[in-house]
Amino acid sequence: MRAVGRQLNRVLQVWRPGTTDDGAGGQDTVLALQGTVRAKVDEPSNADRLLAAQAQSEHTHTVFLAPTADVRRGDELRGTDRLGTAQVLRVLAVVSPSTPVYRKAPCQLIQREGT
């Protein structure tokens, strides 16, 4: 993925969890829009799926990002696939190779009830 910029063919919104006071002494978790990033979304390899299963995690998609993309573990990436179907992907981790040409984020597809 040397020329990663040309392969980032989707635009995804980055939603980050935060907390707000609930007015009764507790806190609510809310998601706030952080901006958008260009990305490439793939299904993970069999090796990636095996590693996720060993960690008791469900890795359903791999998202490739620019090396400067502000995406963190726990974020939600929202956008549409090539068919126009809305997708929400929860970021499980973010890793970079030793030469920072791209960032790779194993994600889990979150399907809302009734969809």
mmCIF file of N, CA, C and O in Angstrom, residues 7-112:
data_model
loop_
_atom_site.group_PDB
_atom_site.id
_atom_site.type_symbol
_atom_site.label_atom_id
_atom_site.label_comp_id
_atom_site.label_asym_id
_atom_site.label_seq_id
_atom_site.Cartn_x
_atom_site.Cartn_y
_atom_site.Cartn_z
ATOM 1 N N GLN A 7 -6.080 4.674 -2.784
ATOM 2 C CA GLN A 7 -6.904 3.528 -2.424
ATOM 3 C C GLN A 7 -7.932 3.860 -1.348
ATOM 4 O O GLN A 7 -8.802 3.053 -1.070
ATOM 5 N N LEU A 8 -7.841 5.036 -0.749
ATOM 6 C CA LEU A 8 -8.801 5.435 0.285
ATOM 7 C C LEU A 8 -10.039 5.975 -0.431
ATOM 8 O O LEU A 8 -10.180 7.163 -0.680
ATOM 9 N N ASN A 9 -10.957 5.056 -0.762
ATOM 10 C CA ASN A 9 -12.058 5.371 -1.656
ATOM 11 C C ASN A 9 -13.386 5.668 -0.964
ATOM 12 O O ASN A 9 -14.406 5.801 -1.626
ATOM 13 N N ARG A 10 -13.393 5.767 0.351
ATOM 14 C CA ARG A 10 -14.626 6.068 1.085
ATOM 15 C C ARG A 10 -14.376 7.195 2.072
ATOM 16 O O ARG A 10 -13.259 7.386 2.532
ATOM 17 N N VAL A 11 -15.430 7.927 2.382
ATOM 18 C CA VAL A 11 -15.368 8.962 3.409
ATOM 19 C C VAL A 11 -16.232 8.481 4.569
ATOM 20 O O VAL A 11 -17.408 8.136 4.380
ATOM 21 N N LEU A 12 -15.637 8.422 5.765
ATOM 22 C CA LEU A 12 -16.345 7.960 6.952
ATOM 23 C C LEU A 12 -16.348 9.059 8.016
ATOM 24 O O LEU A 12 -15.358 9.775 8.177
ATOM 25 N N GLN A 13 -17.451 9.167 8.727
ATOM 26 C CA GLN A 13 -17.528 10.077 9.859
ATOM 27 C C GLN A 13 -16.909 9.390 11.073
ATOM 28 O O GLN A 13 -17.122 8.198 11.283
ATOM 29 N N VAL A 14 -16.188 10.157 11.877
ATOM 30 C CA VAL A 14 -15.586 9.643 13.107
ATOM 31 C C VAL A 14 -16.409 10.165 14.275
ATOM 32 O O VAL A 14 -16.529 11.371 14.478
ATOM 33 N N TRP A 15 -17.003 9.242 15.043
ATOM 34 C CA TRP A 15 -17.778 9.579 16.230
ATOM 35 C C TRP A 15 -17.028 9.043 17.440
ATOM 36 O O TRP A 15 -16.671 7.872 17.493
ATOM 37 N N ARG A 16 -16.782 9.903 18.419
ATOM 38 C CA ARG A 16 -15.981 9.534 19.588
ATOM 39 C C ARG A 16 -16.836 9.582 20.852
ATOM 40 O O ARG A 16 -17.554 10.550 21.082
ATOM 41 N N PRO A 17 -16.747 8.532 21.691
ATOM 42 C CA PRO A 17 -17.508 8.543 22.942
ATOM 43 C C PRO A 17 -16.930 9.531 23.950
ATOM 44 O O PRO A 17 -15.725 9.740 24.010
ATOM 45 N N GLY A 18 -17.815 10.128 24.698
ATOM 46 C CA GLY A 18 -17.443 11.029 25.781
ATOM 47 C C GLY A 18 -18.518 10.939 26.847
ATOM 48 O O GLY A 18 -19.513 10.234 26.688
ATOM 49 N N THR A 19 -18.324 11.632 27.945
ATOM 50 C CA THR A 19 -19.316 11.584 29.019
ATOM 51 C C THR A 19 -19.845 12.975 29.316
ATOM 52 O O THR A 19 -19.147 13.981 29.142
ATOM 53 N N THR A 20 -21.106 13.011 29.749
ATOM 54 C CA THR A 20 -21.733 14.248 30.215
ATOM 55 C C THR A 20 -22.448 13.927 31.518
ATOM 56 O O THR A 20 -22.857 12.784 31.759
ATOM 57 N N ASP A 21 -22.597 14.936 32.365
ATOM 58 C CA ASP A 21 -23.338 14.758 33.613
ATOM 59 C C ASP A 21 -24.806 14.533 33.291
ATOM 60 O O ASP A 21 -25.373 15.182 32.424
ATOM 61 N N ASP A 22 -25.422 13.593 34.021
ATOM 62 C CA ASP A 22 -26.837 13.297 33.778
ATOM 63 C C ASP A 22 -27.773 14.110 34.663
ATOM 64 O O ASP A 22 -28.987 13.964 34.591
ATOM 65 N N GLY A 23 -27.236 14.973 35.529
ATOM 66 C CA GLY A 23 -28.062 15.808 36.376
ATOM 67 C C GLY A 23 -28.496 15.140 37.669
ATOM 68 O O GLY A 23 -29.144 15.750 38.505
ATOM 69 N N ALA A 24 -28.149 13.869 37.830
ATOM 70 C CA ALA A 24 -28.532 13.144 39.041
ATOM 71 C C ALA A 24 -27.314 12.546 39.742
ATOM 72 O O ALA A 24 -27.424 11.561 40.452
ATOM 73 N N GLY A 25 -26.132 13.125 39.466
ATOM 74 C CA GLY A 25 -24.917 12.645 40.111
ATOM 75 C C GLY A 25 -24.179 11.587 39.326
ATOM 76 O O GLY A 25 -23.129 11.126 39.747
ATOM 77 N N GLY A 26 -24.692 11.190 38.184
ATOM 78 C CA GLY A 26 -24.033 10.175 37.360
ATOM 79 C C GLY A 26 -23.598 10.768 36.039
ATOM 80 O O GLY A 26 -23.578 11.988 35.852
ATOM 81 N N GLN A 27 -23.264 9.894 35.111
ATOM 82 C CA GLN A 27 -22.822 10.339 33.795
ATOM 83 C C GLN A 27 -23.467 9.506 32.714
ATOM 84 O O GLN A 27 -23.761 8.324 32.910
ATOM 85 N N ASP A 28 -23.692 10.133 31.582
ATOM 86 C CA ASP A 28 -24.175 9.459 30.387
ATOM 87 C C ASP A 28 -23.048 9.436 29.360
ATOM 88 O O ASP A 28 -22.254 10.376 29.282
ATOM 89 N N THR A 29 -22.985 8.377 28.581
ATOM 90 C CA THR A 29 -22.021 8.311 27.491
ATOM 91 C C THR A 29 -22.701 8.801 26.230
ATOM 92 O O THR A 29 -23.804 8.353 25.889
ATOM 93 N N VAL A 30 -22.058 9.729 25.556
ATOM 94 C CA VAL A 30 -22.589 10.276 24.306
ATOM 95 C C VAL A 30 -21.505 10.188 23.241
ATOM 96 O O VAL A 30 -20.310 10.160 23.550
ATOM 97 N N LEU A 31 -21.936 10.120 21.986
ATOM 98 C CA LEU A 31 -20.999 10.114 20.869
ATOM 99 C C LEU A 31 -21.025 11.487 20.219
ATOM 100 O O LEU A 31 -22.088 12.044 19.962
ATOM 101 N N ALA A 32 -19.840 12.051 19.967
ATOM 102 C CA ALA A 32 -19.725 13.364 19.345
ATOM 103 C C ALA A 32 -18.970 13.232 18.023
ATOM 104 O O ALA A 32 -17.949 12.543 17.950
ATOM 105 N N LEU A 33 -19.475 13.901 17.007
ATOM 106 C CA LEU A 33 -18.831 13.891 15.697
ATOM 107 C C LEU A 33 -17.497 14.625 15.780
ATOM 108 O O LEU A 33 -17.433 15.764 16.229
ATOM 109 N N GLN A 34 -16.418 13.947 15.341
ATOM 110 C CA GLN A 34 -15.079 14.521 15.371
ATOM 111 C C GLN A 34 -14.657 15.060 14.009
ATOM 112 O O GLN A 34 -13.744 15.856 13.918
ATOM 113 N N GLY A 35 -15.288 14.586 12.967
ATOM 114 C CA GLY A 35 -14.924 14.979 11.605
ATOM 115 C C GLY A 35 -15.038 13.787 10.680
ATOM 116 O O GLY A 35 -15.704 12.790 11.000
ATOM 117 N N THR A 36 -14.388 13.869 9.531
ATOM 118 C CA THR A 36 -14.425 12.785 8.557
ATOM 119 C C THR A 36 -12.996 12.359 8.207
ATOM 120 O O THR A 36 -12.049 13.136 8.370
ATOM 121 N N VAL A 37 -12.877 11.122 7.742
ATOM 122 C CA VAL A 37 -11.598 10.592 7.276
ATOM 123 C C VAL A 37 -11.831 9.824 5.983
ATOM 124 O O VAL A 37 -12.917 9.280 5.755
ATOM 125 N N ARG A 38 -10.805 9.799 5.145
ATOM 126 C CA ARG A 38 -10.843 8.940 3.963
ATOM 127 C C ARG A 38 -10.358 7.566 4.389
ATOM 128 O O ARG A 38 -9.451 7.448 5.222
ATOM 129 N N ALA A 39 -10.981 6.530 3.841
ATOM 130 C CA ALA A 39 -10.662 5.168 4.277
ATOM 131 C C ALA A 39 -10.885 4.158 3.163
ATOM 132 O O ALA A 39 -11.554 4.438 2.165
ATOM 133 N N LYS A 40 -10.329 3.000 3.373
ATOM 134 C CA LYS A 40 -10.588 1.812 2.544
ATOM 135 C C LYS A 40 -11.060 0.738 3.499
ATOM 136 O O LYS A 40 -10.399 0.466 4.506
ATOM 137 N N VAL A 41 -12.214 0.143 3.226
ATOM 138 C CA VAL A 41 -12.797 -0.856 4.117
ATOM 139 C C VAL A 41 -12.752 -2.217 3.429
ATOM 140 O O VAL A 41 -13.259 -2.375 2.321
ATOM 141 N N ASP A 42 -12.109 -3.181 4.098
ATOM 142 C CA ASP A 42 -11.983 -4.549 3.584
ATOM 143 C C ASP A 42 -12.493 -5.536 4.616
ATOM 144 O O ASP A 42 -12.584 -5.214 5.803
ATOM 145 N N GLU A 43 -12.775 -6.740 4.151
ATOM 146 C CA GLU A 43 -13.019 -7.832 5.085
ATOM 147 C C GLU A 43 -11.654 -8.339 5.543
ATOM 148 O O GLU A 43 -10.690 -8.323 4.782
ATOM 149 N N PRO A 44 -11.541 -8.783 6.790
ATOM 150 C CA PRO A 44 -10.237 -9.236 7.287
ATOM 151 C C PRO A 44 -9.841 -10.577 6.686
ATOM 152 O O PRO A 44 -10.686 -11.360 6.251
ATOM 153 N N SER A 45 -8.538 -10.829 6.698
ATOM 154 C CA SER A 45 -8.029 -12.121 6.247
ATOM 155 C C SER A 45 -8.392 -13.188 7.272
ATOM 156 O O SER A 45 -8.778 -12.888 8.403
ATOM 157 N N ASN A 46 -8.233 -14.438 6.888
ATOM 158 C CA ASN A 46 -8.490 -15.538 7.829
ATOM 159 C C ASN A 46 -7.557 -15.457 9.031
ATOM 160 O O ASN A 46 -7.964 -15.743 10.161
ATOM 161 N N ALA A 47 -6.307 -15.052 8.815
ATOM 162 C CA ALA A 47 -5.358 -14.914 9.929
ATOM 163 C C ALA A 47 -5.823 -13.825 10.897
ATOM 164 O O ALA A 47 -5.746 -13.991 12.115
ATOM 165 N N ASP A 48 -6.326 -12.705 10.354
ATOM 166 C CA ASP A 48 -6.838 -11.635 11.204
ATOM 167 C C ASP A 48 -8.032 -12.111 12.030
ATOM 168 O O ASP A 48 -8.152 -11.805 13.211
ATOM 169 N N ARG A 49 -8.908 -12.870 11.403
ATOM 170 C CA ARG A 49 -10.089 -13.393 12.116
ATOM 171 C C ARG A 49 -9.670 -14.361 13.230
ATOM 172 O O ARG A 49 -10.250 -14.359 14.309
ATOM 173 N N LEU A 50 -8.681 -15.183 12.963
ATOM 174 C CA LEU A 50 -8.200 -16.132 13.967
ATOM 175 C C LEU A 50 -7.609 -15.395 15.171
ATOM 176 O O LEU A 50 -7.907 -15.728 16.317
ATOM 177 N N LEU A 51 -6.798 -14.371 14.915
ATOM 178 C CA LEU A 51 -6.238 -13.578 16.017
ATOM 179 C C LEU A 51 -7.337 -12.914 16.838
ATOM 180 O O LEU A 51 -7.282 -12.878 18.066
ATOM 181 N N ALA A 52 -8.351 -12.393 16.177
ATOM 182 C CA ALA A 52 -9.457 -11.747 16.890
ATOM 183 C C ALA A 52 -10.218 -12.766 17.729
ATOM 184 O O ALA A 52 -10.585 -12.490 18.878
ATOM 185 N N ALA A 53 -10.451 -13.942 17.186
ATOM 186 C CA ALA A 53 -11.177 -14.978 17.927
ATOM 187 C C ALA A 53 -10.398 -15.395 19.176
ATOM 188 O O ALA A 53 -10.984 -15.636 20.230
ATOM 189 N N GLN A 54 -9.078 -15.475 19.066
ATOM 190 C CA GLN A 54 -8.258 -15.830 20.222
ATOM 191 C C GLN A 54 -8.336 -14.764 21.308
ATOM 192 O O GLN A 54 -8.200 -15.062 22.485
ATOM 193 N N ALA A 55 -8.584 -13.522 20.910
ATOM 194 C CA ALA A 55 -8.713 -12.425 21.878
ATOM 195 C C ALA A 55 -10.172 -12.216 22.285
ATOM 196 O O ALA A 55 -10.499 -11.232 22.926
ATOM 197 N N GLN A 56 -11.044 -13.137 21.885
ATOM 198 C CA GLN A 56 -12.476 -13.077 22.162
ATOM 199 C C GLN A 56 -13.084 -11.777 21.641
ATOM 200 O O GLN A 56 -13.841 -11.101 22.329
ATOM 201 N N SER A 57 -12.727 -11.438 20.424
ATOM 202 C CA SER A 57 -13.217 -10.242 19.765
ATOM 203 C C SER A 57 -13.757 -10.633 18.399
ATOM 204 O O SER A 57 -13.348 -11.646 17.838
ATOM 205 N N GLU A 58 -14.661 -9.844 17.871
ATOM 206 C CA GLU A 58 -15.196 -10.127 16.545
ATOM 207 C C GLU A 58 -14.700 -9.076 15.577
ATOM 208 O O GLU A 58 -15.150 -7.936 15.578
ATOM 209 N N HIS A 59 -13.724 -9.436 14.773
ATOM 210 C CA HIS A 59 -13.114 -8.546 13.783
ATOM 211 C C HIS A 59 -13.801 -8.823 12.461
ATOM 212 O O HIS A 59 -13.521 -9.803 11.799
ATOM 213 N N THR A 60 -14.735 -7.944 12.066
ATOM 214 C CA THR A 60 -15.511 -8.176 10.853
ATOM 215 C C THR A 60 -15.012 -7.397 9.649
ATOM 216 O O THR A 60 -15.277 -7.768 8.516
ATOM 217 N N HIS A 61 -14.312 -6.277 9.889
ATOM 218 C CA HIS A 61 -13.805 -5.438 8.805
ATOM 219 C C HIS A 61 -12.451 -4.849 9.197
ATOM 220 O O HIS A 61 -12.198 -4.600 10.369
ATOM 221 N N THR A 62 -11.626 -4.613 8.195
ATOM 222 C CA THR A 62 -10.362 -3.915 8.397
ATOM 223 C C THR A 62 -10.449 -2.593 7.662
ATOM 224 O O THR A 62 -10.787 -2.559 6.481
ATOM 225 N N VAL A 63 -10.156 -1.504 8.370
ATOM 226 C CA VAL A 63 -10.220 -0.174 7.781
ATOM 227 C C VAL A 63 -8.796 0.362 7.672
ATOM 228 O O VAL A 63 -8.060 0.390 8.657
ATOM 229 N N PHE A 64 -8.410 0.768 6.460
ATOM 230 C CA PHE A 64 -7.117 1.381 6.220
ATOM 231 C C PHE A 64 -7.317 2.891 6.156
ATOM 232 O O PHE A 64 -8.266 3.373 5.536
ATOM 233 N N LEU A 65 -6.411 3.630 6.810
ATOM 234 C CA LEU A 65 -6.524 5.081 6.936
ATOM 235 C C LEU A 65 -5.200 5.742 6.599
ATOM 236 O O LEU A 65 -4.151 5.095 6.612
ATOM 237 N N ALA A 66 -5.242 7.043 6.351
ATOM 238 C CA ALA A 66 -4.007 7.812 6.180
ATOM 239 C C ALA A 66 -3.241 7.793 7.502
ATOM 240 O O ALA A 66 -3.848 7.672 8.574
ATOM 241 N N PRO A 67 -1.919 7.921 7.464
ATOM 242 C CA PRO A 67 -1.131 7.838 8.695
ATOM 243 C C PRO A 67 -1.429 8.948 9.700
ATOM 244 O O PRO A 67 -1.141 8.807 10.878
ATOM 245 N N THR A 68 -2.031 10.039 9.259
ATOM 246 C CA THR A 68 -2.338 11.152 10.159
ATOM 247 C C THR A 68 -3.797 11.168 10.618
ATOM 248 O O THR A 68 -4.199 12.078 11.348
ATOM 249 N N ALA A 69 -4.585 10.183 10.224
ATOM 250 C CA ALA A 69 -6.013 10.167 10.579
ATOM 251 C C ALA A 69 -6.196 10.054 12.092
ATOM 252 O O ALA A 69 -5.570 9.223 12.739
ATOM 253 N N ASP A 70 -7.052 10.921 12.652
ATOM 254 C CA ASP A 70 -7.320 10.912 14.090
ATOM 255 C C ASP A 70 -8.458 9.928 14.377
ATOM 256 O O ASP A 70 -9.626 10.308 14.465
ATOM 257 N N VAL A 71 -8.103 8.663 14.479
ATOM 258 C CA VAL A 71 -9.050 7.591 14.789
ATOM 259 C C VAL A 71 -8.473 6.825 15.959
ATOM 260 O O VAL A 71 -7.279 6.504 15.966
ATOM 261 N N ARG A 72 -9.314 6.532 16.953
ATOM 262 C CA ARG A 72 -8.854 5.874 18.176
ATOM 263 C C ARG A 72 -9.720 4.668 18.501
ATOM 264 O O ARG A 72 -10.858 4.561 18.043
ATOM 265 N N ARG A 73 -9.176 3.795 19.331
ATOM 266 C CA ARG A 73 -9.927 2.641 19.826
ATOM 267 C C ARG A 73 -11.198 3.141 20.504
ATOM 268 O O ARG A 73 -11.183 4.097 21.268
ATOM 269 N N GLY A 74 -12.336 2.508 20.199
ATOM 270 C CA GLY A 74 -13.609 2.892 20.779
ATOM 271 C C GLY A 74 -14.415 3.843 19.911
ATOM 272 O O GLY A 74 -15.611 4.022 20.131
ATOM 273 N N ASP A 75 -13.775 4.467 18.924
ATOM 274 C CA ASP A 75 -14.503 5.349 18.016
ATOM 275 C C ASP A 75 -15.476 4.536 17.169
ATOM 276 O O ASP A 75 -15.309 3.322 16.993
ATOM 277 N N GLU A 76 -16.483 5.204 16.631
ATOM 278 C CA GLU A 76 -17.361 4.619 15.628
ATOM 279 C C GLU A 76 -17.093 5.308 14.309
ATOM 280 O O GLU A 76 -16.987 6.538 14.254
ATOM 281 N N LEU A 77 -16.961 4.522 13.253
ATOM 282 C CA LEU A 77 -16.802 5.037 11.904
ATOM 283 C C LEU A 77 -18.118 4.791 11.177
ATOM 284 O O LEU A 77 -18.575 3.656 11.099
ATOM 285 N N ARG A 78 -18.717 5.870 10.668
ATOM 286 C CA ARG A 78 -20.033 5.760 10.034
ATOM 287 C C ARG A 78 -19.962 6.223 8.589
ATOM 288 O O ARG A 78 -19.346 7.236 8.281
ATOM 289 N N GLY A 79 -20.620 5.458 7.737
ATOM 290 C CA GLY A 79 -20.677 5.798 6.323
ATOM 291 C C GLY A 79 -21.562 4.808 5.608
ATOM 292 O O GLY A 79 -22.330 4.066 6.229
ATOM 293 N N THR A 80 -21.459 4.779 4.291
ATOM 294 C CA THR A 80 -22.244 3.841 3.490
ATOM 295 C C THR A 80 -21.297 2.991 2.651
ATOM 296 O O THR A 80 -20.213 3.439 2.285
ATOM 297 N N ASP A 81 -21.740 1.764 2.365
ATOM 298 C CA ASP A 81 -20.948 0.903 1.499
ATOM 299 C C ASP A 81 -21.236 1.259 0.043
ATOM 300 O O ASP A 81 -21.971 2.204 -0.240
ATOM 301 N N ARG A 82 -20.685 0.503 -0.881
ATOM 302 C CA ARG A 82 -20.853 0.802 -2.311
ATOM 303 C C ARG A 82 -22.289 0.669 -2.783
ATOM 304 O O ARG A 82 -22.669 1.227 -3.803
ATOM 305 N N LEU A 83 -23.108 -0.060 -2.041
ATOM 306 C CA LEU A 83 -24.515 -0.218 -2.398
ATOM 307 C C LEU A 83 -25.395 0.846 -1.751
ATOM 308 O O LEU A 83 -26.605 0.845 -1.937
ATOM 309 N N GLY A 84 -24.794 1.722 -0.954
ATOM 310 C CA GLY A 84 -25.549 2.772 -0.291
ATOM 311 C C GLY A 84 -26.145 2.363 1.037
ATOM 312 O O GLY A 84 -26.941 3.101 1.619
ATOM 313 N N THR A 85 -25.753 1.192 1.551
ATOM 314 C CA THR A 85 -26.253 0.717 2.837
ATOM 315 C C THR A 85 -25.450 1.362 3.959
ATOM 316 O O THR A 85 -24.217 1.347 3.940
ATOM 317 N N ALA A 86 -26.148 1.933 4.934
ATOM 318 C CA ALA A 86 -25.469 2.576 6.068
ATOM 319 C C ALA A 86 -24.710 1.536 6.883
ATOM 320 O O ALA A 86 -25.208 0.438 7.119
ATOM 321 N N GLN A 87 -23.497 1.889 7.305
ATOM 322 C CA GLN A 87 -22.679 1.014 8.132
ATOM 323 C C GLN A 87 -22.136 1.788 9.325
ATOM 324 O O GLN A 87 -21.793 2.968 9.203
ATOM 325 N N VAL A 88 -22.053 1.105 10.451
ATOM 326 C CA VAL A 88 -21.402 1.635 11.644
ATOM 327 C C VAL A 88 -20.353 0.610 12.058
ATOM 328 O O VAL A 88 -20.683 -0.556 12.289
ATOM 329 N N LEU A 89 -19.105 1.043 12.133
ATOM 330 C CA LEU A 89 -17.996 0.171 12.483
ATOM 331 C C LEU A 89 -17.370 0.665 13.778
ATOM 332 O O LEU A 89 -16.977 1.828 13.877
ATOM 333 N N ARG A 90 -17.291 -0.207 14.790
ATOM 334 C CA ARG A 90 -16.640 0.135 16.059
ATOM 335 C C ARG A 90 -15.165 -0.230 15.959
ATOM 336 O O ARG A 90 -14.811 -1.368 15.639
ATOM 337 N N VAL A 91 -14.289 0.721 16.245
ATOM 338 C CA VAL A 91 -12.842 0.514 16.152
ATOM 339 C C VAL A 91 -12.372 -0.294 17.352
ATOM 340 O O VAL A 91 -12.562 0.102 18.498
ATOM 341 N N LEU A 92 -11.740 -1.443 17.093
ATOM 342 C CA LEU A 92 -11.231 -2.315 18.143
ATOM 343 C C LEU A 92 -9.802 -1.958 18.535
ATOM 344 O O LEU A 92 -9.391 -2.163 19.674
ATOM 345 N N ALA A 93 -9.035 -1.423 17.586
ATOM 346 C CA ALA A 93 -7.647 -1.026 17.819
ATOM 347 C C ALA A 93 -7.190 -0.221 16.619
ATOM 348 O O ALA A 93 -7.847 -0.230 15.578
ATOM 349 N N VAL A 94 -6.080 0.473 16.749
ATOM 350 C CA VAL A 94 -5.465 1.182 15.628
ATOM 351 C C VAL A 94 -3.976 0.880 15.668
ATOM 352 O O VAL A 94 -3.334 1.055 16.705
ATOM 353 N N VAL A 95 -3.435 0.391 14.556
ATOM 354 C CA VAL A 95 -2.018 0.044 14.493
ATOM 355 C C VAL A 95 -1.393 0.674 13.252
ATOM 356 O O VAL A 95 -2.072 0.947 12.269
ATOM 357 N N SER A 96 -0.086 0.900 13.332
ATOM 358 C CA SER A 96 0.677 1.445 12.208
ATOM 359 C C SER A 96 1.873 0.544 11.951
ATOM 360 O O SER A 96 2.452 0.005 12.885
ATOM 361 N N PRO A 97 2.263 0.405 10.684
ATOM 362 C CA PRO A 97 3.488 -0.352 10.404
ATOM 363 C C PRO A 97 4.701 0.458 10.844
ATOM 364 O O PRO A 97 4.592 1.642 11.181
ATOM 365 N N SER A 98 5.874 -0.159 10.825
ATOM 366 C CA SER A 98 7.087 0.534 11.265
ATOM 367 C C SER A 98 7.393 1.748 10.396
ATOM 368 O O SER A 98 7.929 2.742 10.868
ATOM 369 N N THR A 99 7.049 1.680 9.134
ATOM 370 C CA THR A 99 7.129 2.855 8.260
ATOM 371 C C THR A 99 5.714 3.402 8.138
ATOM 372 O O THR A 99 4.843 2.736 7.575
ATOM 373 N N PRO A 100 5.438 4.583 8.677
ATOM 374 C CA PRO A 100 4.059 5.075 8.751
ATOM 375 C C PRO A 100 3.495 5.521 7.401
ATOM 376 O O PRO A 100 3.400 6.701 7.096
ATOM 377 N N VAL A 101 3.125 4.536 6.591
ATOM 378 C CA VAL A 101 2.549 4.807 5.286
ATOM 379 C C VAL A 101 1.021 4.813 5.388
ATOM 380 O O VAL A 101 0.346 5.489 4.619
ATOM 381 N N TYR A 102 0.483 4.075 6.327
ATOM 382 C CA TYR A 102 -0.949 3.991 6.548
ATOM 383 C C TYR A 102 -1.189 3.589 7.997
ATOM 384 O O TYR A 102 -0.264 3.231 8.719
ATOM 385 N N ARG A 103 -2.448 3.642 8.416
ATOM 386 C CA ARG A 103 -2.864 3.101 9.712
ATOM 387 C C ARG A 103 -3.930 2.051 9.416
ATOM 388 O O ARG A 103 -4.694 2.175 8.463
ATOM 389 N N LYS A 104 -3.963 1.025 10.249
ATOM 390 C CA LYS A 104 -4.889 -0.090 10.050
ATOM 391 C C LYS A 104 -5.724 -0.223 11.315
ATOM 392 O O LYS A 104 -5.191 -0.250 12.419
ATOM 393 N N ALA A 105 -7.047 -0.284 11.128
ATOM 394 C CA ALA A 105 -7.948 -0.371 12.271
ATOM 395 C C ALA A 105 -8.860 -1.584 12.123
ATOM 396 O O ALA A 105 -9.760 -1.586 11.291
ATOM 397 N N PRO A 106 -8.617 -2.636 12.922
ATOM 398 C CA PRO A 106 -9.576 -3.736 12.952
ATOM 399 C C PRO A 106 -10.878 -3.208 13.564
ATOM 400 O O PRO A 106 -10.845 -2.513 14.582
ATOM 401 N N CYS A 107 -11.996 -3.524 12.943
ATOM 402 C CA CYS A 107 -13.298 -3.004 13.390
ATOM 403 C C CYS A 107 -14.343 -4.105 13.455
ATOM 404 O O CYS A 107 -14.184 -5.159 12.858
ATOM 405 N N GLN A 108 -15.416 -3.796 14.155
ATOM 406 C CA GLN A 108 -16.569 -4.690 14.269
ATOM 407 C C GLN A 108 -17.787 -3.972 13.703
ATOM 408 O O GLN A 108 -18.085 -2.844 14.114
ATOM 409 N N LEU A 109 -18.469 -4.602 12.759
ATOM 410 C CA LEU A 109 -19.686 -4.039 12.198
ATOM 411 C C LEU A 109 -20.786 -4.102 13.234
ATOM 412 O O LEU A 109 -21.051 -5.160 13.802
ATOM 413 N N ILE A 110 -21.398 -2.955 13.508
ATOM 414 C CA ILE A 110 -22.505 -2.880 14.472
ATOM 415 C C ILE A 110 -23.790 -2.788 13.675
ATOM 416 O O ILE A 110 -24.000 -1.828 12.924
ATOM 417 N N GLN A 111 -24.641 -3.784 13.831
ATOM 418 C CA GLN A 111 -25.918 -3.759 13.130
ATOM 419 C C GLN A 111 -27.014 -3.414 14.125
ATOM 420 O O GLN A 111 -27.148 -4.057 15.177
ATOM 421 N N ARG A 112 -27.760 -2.389 13.812
ATOM 422 C CA ARG A 112 -28.864 -1.967 14.657
ATOM 423 C C ARG A 112 -30.008 -2.954 14.519
ATOM 424 O O ARG A 112 -30.169 -3.601 13.470
#
